[in-house]
């Protein structure tokens, strides 16, 4: 029977067991495919609980040191070249990174995807097929703009989903939206004045500025970014989300869209970047055509991502350039290799082409409609009618909760934080005024945990009740 | 029996059959899992050769429209939502990209990996395990620097392979070396003077310049980049490959390495970027310590990639920052999300941790030693002794072939190009002198096809024989 002296290490007991077994797997002390003791017997032998051993085995399985066979137990995984010694000493230097804030018990601000909805089985199947049938393609350097098949699949998707007519040659695939912003700055010029919406994602401003560009924040009215503001700021490139603005939820109407296009047409080097980040989740209402589809003067760069519709951790985004910019990109920047793995580009191409993406979006949309209804109902049940107002529009994955209270926005956030509830307000995304009296809070519901919501709403009710 | 009118389309016949079946699979005309006619029967029915049908079926299988079962034949793949119509018309705009040069029959310049050596079966297995056991981790936004496990695996690899002591906290994973160069410019500053080796990869210069930085080319002597050149150019950051310079093959000796470190120590904001791009393939000789490992003043950024050791199409590279730069990165640029898919980061972490990477490198190194010996022997047999000289050092995946001929370098390249042989010379990588009289040609042998080599060498012999 395997025996360890657990006093040689510190930390949680399950972690020590994990570390000791891991070491022995790595050094070859435990040989491949040998059976580990049963959880019960091992726990008894070490004088610990079965749960503790279970946690240790779970982590070992997760990291691939150990595998499990149903009804047979746990076995040591094969290691190709067992290390005789561990070269790397665990902590040669003290922690470089500052302590991250402890995570909240309940988080209204997370915009990640829910893990239980990612289509793992089909993705795994397509990845396997890709590796079985596309070996040569996978190892061939693709077109600088991305794998041809993926660009064709995206063009087809945009045609059927958004009614957009885009040629695959106009599409550039990139490693996340941030990466594409960086390419756009190189393409359009670092010496131009870029303008973003205020309020808005302040990260976009940071990205423009870290690349050396000037970036200004232009105020919005209820129809979106204000064209006179752009003129006042001498903007040359404006970066907007007209379909569903974050965080206000505003959808820019067609009239304002034409105003924006007219502004862009006034000067040769004015462009609009249309960031359509969550348009797949328009929940009701008739679709508004994208700016790109009503642009006849090659002024709009259309940008979208699979972060919301699939997962942000896969890091695949794309942009559709007007033809003349696609040509300029090819001439000026084609020495850049495409930054996304061919393995995932071919898999995603098959996922879209074979209809799984459309099915996934439809399923997720239905799921979010239901989830939003449940959340709105809970709010209605838990908060007094005269103390809140829901501000939403017909698309996207968040809505606004405006609270009536004598507390300032900042005070509400701080008091909830003390009670381990994380929430953000419009003012957190405001680069200019940071209005403390708006009391408009953001409910990102894509990853909201329904279990804790009733309690969180009760805490909110008590918090805003304070005189 | 399936019947098509092949006259409705143009182009190669196999492509027409492919297009017609593809359309019918997409529209649902051909239902999922239905059996396609046997190659022989279908060929007879269409009045074409069996090879033609085979090519069409092959492409359909490759793209996932059709699957094959051994001894049973070909079947229609499942499409989740059959498209009723094709929205996207094939060629709404004329080609935006210029015609690429026709590929050569024989290429001495390709530096891609050989497809037959990628460890597909183990990679596929690890990817599958990762998706089975790490669902939650895969969908969780990782540390900005990259997945913890991968950074730990890389630190261990560098310790055992290069004798380097690097903490995982110092490591930043990026979507290819080019992506990391871009981050470094943002980290160190766009207003500094960057210096690269001449000759060298001109692409590096393009990347610095496209990001808005000043980049100068400094001459080398037989020991590597010349320190006085750096001073003359007011360089602040120097980007070098001291272990195995491309294209000269020079390995910078320890004495010059200390000179470079001394230069960097003279000013606060001087740094060295050590690009160790193919150090895994040092073939003989004792290893020279990396600049990073003899740097005691936090002046060296160490950069490496899996492009040579695995495949460039997976787009994973990493850099090890000195502690103070890692801190600066975290403070200044941590709003950037990590740009590499977690799916591939966890898979690669398991690949390294479980010893498959080390085994793969060892196998590839052995393969390259043999391949190089065969190539050198063929050259010896085919070229007259007094007409060539091999210039190589003990590492890396290329060597130089210096030819004795009355023709200039440019003439040799042009005459070989006319005979469909592609080769590059040192002068192709020279930003300054472009010396036409050196006649030093580059033999990249990682992807060289041995089958055509004898013929290519005969052509070279005849070409240089011309008076």
JSON list of N, CA and C in Angstrom, two decimals, chain A residues 28 102 142 195 197-198 203 208 220 237 270 274 282 285 289 298-299 320 335 373 385 395 415 427 447 449 452:
[
{"chain": "A", "resi": 28, "resn": "UNK", "atom": "N", "xyz": [8.56, 8.74, -12.10]},
{"chain": "A", "resi": 28, "resn": "UNK", "atom": "CA", "xyz": [8.50, 7.35, -12.50]},
{"chain": "A", "resi": 28, "resn": "UNK", "atom": "C", "xyz": [8.46, 6.39, -11.31]},
{"chain": "A", "resi": 102, "resn": "UNK", "atom": "N", "xyz": [-10.76, 39.39, -3.27]},
{"chain": "A", "resi": 102, "resn": "UNK", "atom": "CA", "xyz": [-11.48, 38.14, -3.07]},
{"chain": "A", "resi": 102, "resn": "UNK", "atom": "C", "xyz": [-12.77, 38.17, -3.87]},
{"chain": "A", "resi": 142, "resn": "UNK", "atom": "N", "xyz": [-1.76, 29.19, -43.19]},
{"chain": "A", "resi": 142, "resn": "UNK", "atom": "CA", "xyz": [-2.97, 29.62, -43.90]},
{"chain": "A", "resi": 142, "resn": "UNK", "atom": "C", "xyz": [-2.80, 31.02, -44.50]},
{"chain": "A", "resi": 195, "resn": "UNK", "atom": "N", "xyz": [-12.34, 57.83, -31.61]},
{"chain": "A", "resi": 195, "resn": "UNK", "atom": "CA", "xyz": [-13.37, 58.26, -30.68]},
{"chain": "A", "resi": 195, "resn": "UNK", "atom": "C", "xyz": [-14.21, 57.07, -30.26]},
{"chain": "A", "resi": 197, "resn": "UNK", "atom": "N", "xyz": [-17.55, 55.66, -27.53]},
{"chain": "A", "resi": 197, "resn": "UNK", "atom": "CA", "xyz": [-18.78, 56.12, -26.89]},
{"chain": "A", "resi": 197, "resn": "UNK", "atom": "C", "xyz": [-18.55, 56.35, -25.39]},
{"chain": "A", "resi": 198, "resn": "UNK", "atom": "N", "xyz": [-19.21, 57.36, -24.85]},
{"chain": "A", "resi": 198, "resn": "UNK", "atom": "CA", "xyz": [-19.18, 57.55, -23.41]},
{"chain": "A", "resi": 198, "resn": "UNK", "atom": "C", "xyz": [-20.61, 57.59, -22.90]},
{"chain": "A", "resi": 203, "resn": "UNK", "atom": "N", "xyz": [-11.82, 49.76, -21.56]},
{"chain": "A", "resi": 203, "resn": "UNK", "atom": "CA", "xyz": [-10.72, 48.95, -22.07]},
{"chain": "A", "resi": 203, "resn": "UNK", "atom": "C", "xyz": [-10.37, 49.30, -23.51]},
{"chain": "A", "resi": 208, "resn": "UNK", "atom": "N", "xyz": [-6.42, 51.54, -27.50]},
{"chain": "A", "resi": 208, "resn": "UNK", "atom": "CA", "xyz": [-5.98, 52.55, -28.46]},
{"chain": "A", "resi": 208, "resn": "UNK", "atom": "C", "xyz": [-4.79, 53.33, -27.92]},
{"chain": "A", "resi": 220, "resn": "UNK", "atom": "N", "xyz": [-23.08, 60.39, -25.55]},
{"chain": "A", "resi": 220, "resn": "UNK", "atom": "CA", "xyz": [-24.20, 59.80, -26.27]},
{"chain": "A", "resi": 220, "resn": "UNK", "atom": "C", "xyz": [-25.48, 60.52, -25.89]},
{"chain": "A", "resi": 237, "resn": "UNK", "atom": "N", "xyz": [-11.78, 58.39, -36.66]},
{"chain": "A", "resi": 237, "resn": "UNK", "atom": "CA", "xyz": [-12.32, 57.03, -36.61]},
{"chain": "A", "resi": 237, "resn": "UNK", "atom": "C", "xyz": [-13.22, 56.94, -35.39]},
{"chain": "A", "resi": 270, "resn": "UNK", "atom": "N", "xyz": [-12.00, 59.27, -42.86]},
{"chain": "A", "resi": 270, "resn": "UNK", "atom": "CA", "xyz": [-12.90, 58.98, -41.73]},
{"chain": "A", "resi": 270, "resn": "UNK", "atom": "C", "xyz": [-13.47, 57.58, -41.88]},
{"chain": "A", "resi": 274, "resn": "UNK", "atom": "N", "xyz": [-17.71, 49.26, -36.53]},
{"chain": "A", "resi": 274, "resn": "UNK", "atom": "CA", "xyz": [-18.99, 48.80, -35.99]},
{"chain": "A", "resi": 274, "resn": "UNK", "atom": "C", "xyz": [-18.75, 47.51, -35.20]},
{"chain": "A", "resi": 282, "resn": "UNK", "atom": "N", "xyz": [-29.95, 39.23, -29.94]},
{"chain": "A", "resi": 282, "resn": "UNK", "atom": "CA", "xyz": [-31.16, 40.03, -30.08]},
{"chain": "A", "resi": 282, "resn": "UNK", "atom": "C", "xyz": [-32.33, 39.11, -29.74]},
{"chain": "A", "resi": 285, "resn": "UNK", "atom": "N", "xyz": [-38.11, 41.65, -31.50]},
{"chain": "A", "resi": 285, "resn": "UNK", "atom": "CA", "xyz": [-38.13, 42.81, -32.39]},
{"chain": "A", "resi": 285, "resn": "UNK", "atom": "C", "xyz": [-37.51, 42.53, -33.73]},
{"chain": "A", "resi": 289, "resn": "UNK", "atom": "N", "xyz": [-30.79, 46.73, -39.71]},
{"chain": "A", "resi": 289, "resn": "UNK", "atom": "CA", "xyz": [-29.64, 46.38, -40.55]},
{"chain": "A", "resi": 289, "resn": "UNK", "atom": "C", "xyz": [-28.35, 46.95, -39.96]},
{"chain": "A", "resi": 298, "resn": "UNK", "atom": "N", "xyz": [-17.74, 52.40, -48.56]},
{"chain": "A", "resi": 298, "resn": "UNK", "atom": "CA", "xyz": [-16.57, 51.72, -48.00]},
{"chain": "A", "resi": 298, "resn": "UNK", "atom": "C", "xyz": [-16.01, 52.46, -46.78]},
{"chain": "A", "resi": 299, "resn": "UNK", "atom": "N", "xyz": [-16.89, 52.76, -45.86]},
{"chain": "A", "resi": 299, "resn": "UNK", "atom": "CA", "xyz": [-16.50, 53.52, -44.67]},
{"chain": "A", "resi": 299, "resn": "UNK", "atom": "C", "xyz": [-16.57, 52.70, -43.39]},
{"chain": "A", "resi": 320, "resn": "UNK", "atom": "N", "xyz": [-14.84, 42.41, -41.02]},
{"chain": "A", "resi": 320, "resn": "UNK", "atom": "CA", "xyz": [-15.07, 42.50, -42.45]},
{"chain": "A", "resi": 320, "resn": "UNK", "atom": "C", "xyz": [-14.67, 43.90, -42.87]},
{"chain": "A", "resi": 335, "resn": "UNK", "atom": "N", "xyz": [2.71, 40.93, -44.05]},
{"chain": "A", "resi": 335, "resn": "UNK", "atom": "CA", "xyz": [3.82, 40.19, -43.44]},
{"chain": "A", "resi": 335, "resn": "UNK", "atom": "C", "xyz": [3.42, 39.61, -42.09]},
{"chain": "A", "resi": 373, "resn": "UNK", "atom": "N", "xyz": [-36.57, 36.10, -18.16]},
{"chain": "A", "resi": 373, "resn": "UNK", "atom": "CA", "xyz": [-37.93, 36.17, -17.62]},
{"chain": "A", "resi": 373, "resn": "UNK", "atom": "C", "xyz": [-37.93, 35.78, -16.14]},
{"chain": "A", "resi": 385, "resn": "UNK", "atom": "N", "xyz": [-42.26, 47.87, -5.90]},
{"chain": "A", "resi": 385, "resn": "UNK", "atom": "CA", "xyz": [-42.54, 48.43, -7.22]},
{"chain": "A", "resi": 385, "resn": "UNK", "atom": "C", "xyz": [-42.03, 49.85, -7.42]},
{"chain": "A", "resi": 395, "resn": "UNK", "atom": "N", "xyz": [-32.42, 43.57, -27.18]},
{"chain": "A", "resi": 395, "resn": "UNK", "atom": "CA", "xyz": [-31.35, 42.66, -27.58]},
{"chain": "A", "resi": 395, "resn": "UNK", "atom": "C", "xyz": [-30.30, 42.55, -26.49]},
{"chain": "A", "resi": 415, "resn": "UNK", "atom": "N", "xyz": [-21.74, 49.36, -0.24]},
{"chain": "A", "resi": 415, "resn": "UNK", "atom": "CA", "xyz": [-22.49, 48.61, 0.78]},
{"chain": "A", "resi": 415, "resn": "UNK", "atom": "C", "xyz": [-22.75, 47.18, 0.32]},
{"chain": "A", "resi": 427, "resn": "UNK", "atom": "N", "xyz": [-22.06, 54.44, -14.25]},
{"chain": "A", "resi": 427, "resn": "UNK", "atom": "CA", "xyz": [-21.00, 55.41, -13.94]},
{"chain": "A", "resi": 427, "resn": "UNK", "atom": "C", "xyz": [-19.61, 54.76, -13.93]},
{"chain": "A", "resi": 447, "resn": "UNK", "atom": "N", "xyz": [-24.17, 34.90, -17.20]},
{"chain": "A", "resi": 447, "resn": "UNK", "atom": "CA", "xyz": [-23.53, 33.96, -16.26]},
{"chain": "A", "resi": 447, "resn": "UNK", "atom": "C", "xyz": [-24.07, 34.11, -14.85]},
{"chain": "A", "resi": 449, "resn": "UNK", "atom": "N", "xyz": [-25.95, 33.46, -11.49]},
{"chain": "A", "resi": 449, "resn": "UNK", "atom": "CA", "xyz": [-26.36, 32.21, -10.85]},
{"chain": "A", "resi": 449, "resn": "UNK", "atom": "C", "xyz": [-27.73, 32.40, -10.20]},
{"chain": "A", "resi": 452, "resn": "UNK", "atom": "N", "xyz": [-28.45, 32.04, -6.04]},
{"chain": "A", "resi": 452, "resn": "UNK", "atom": "CA", "xyz": [-28.23, 33.06, -5.01]},
{"chain": "A", "resi": 452, "resn": "UNK", "atom": "C", "xyz": [-29.00, 34.35, -5.24]}
]
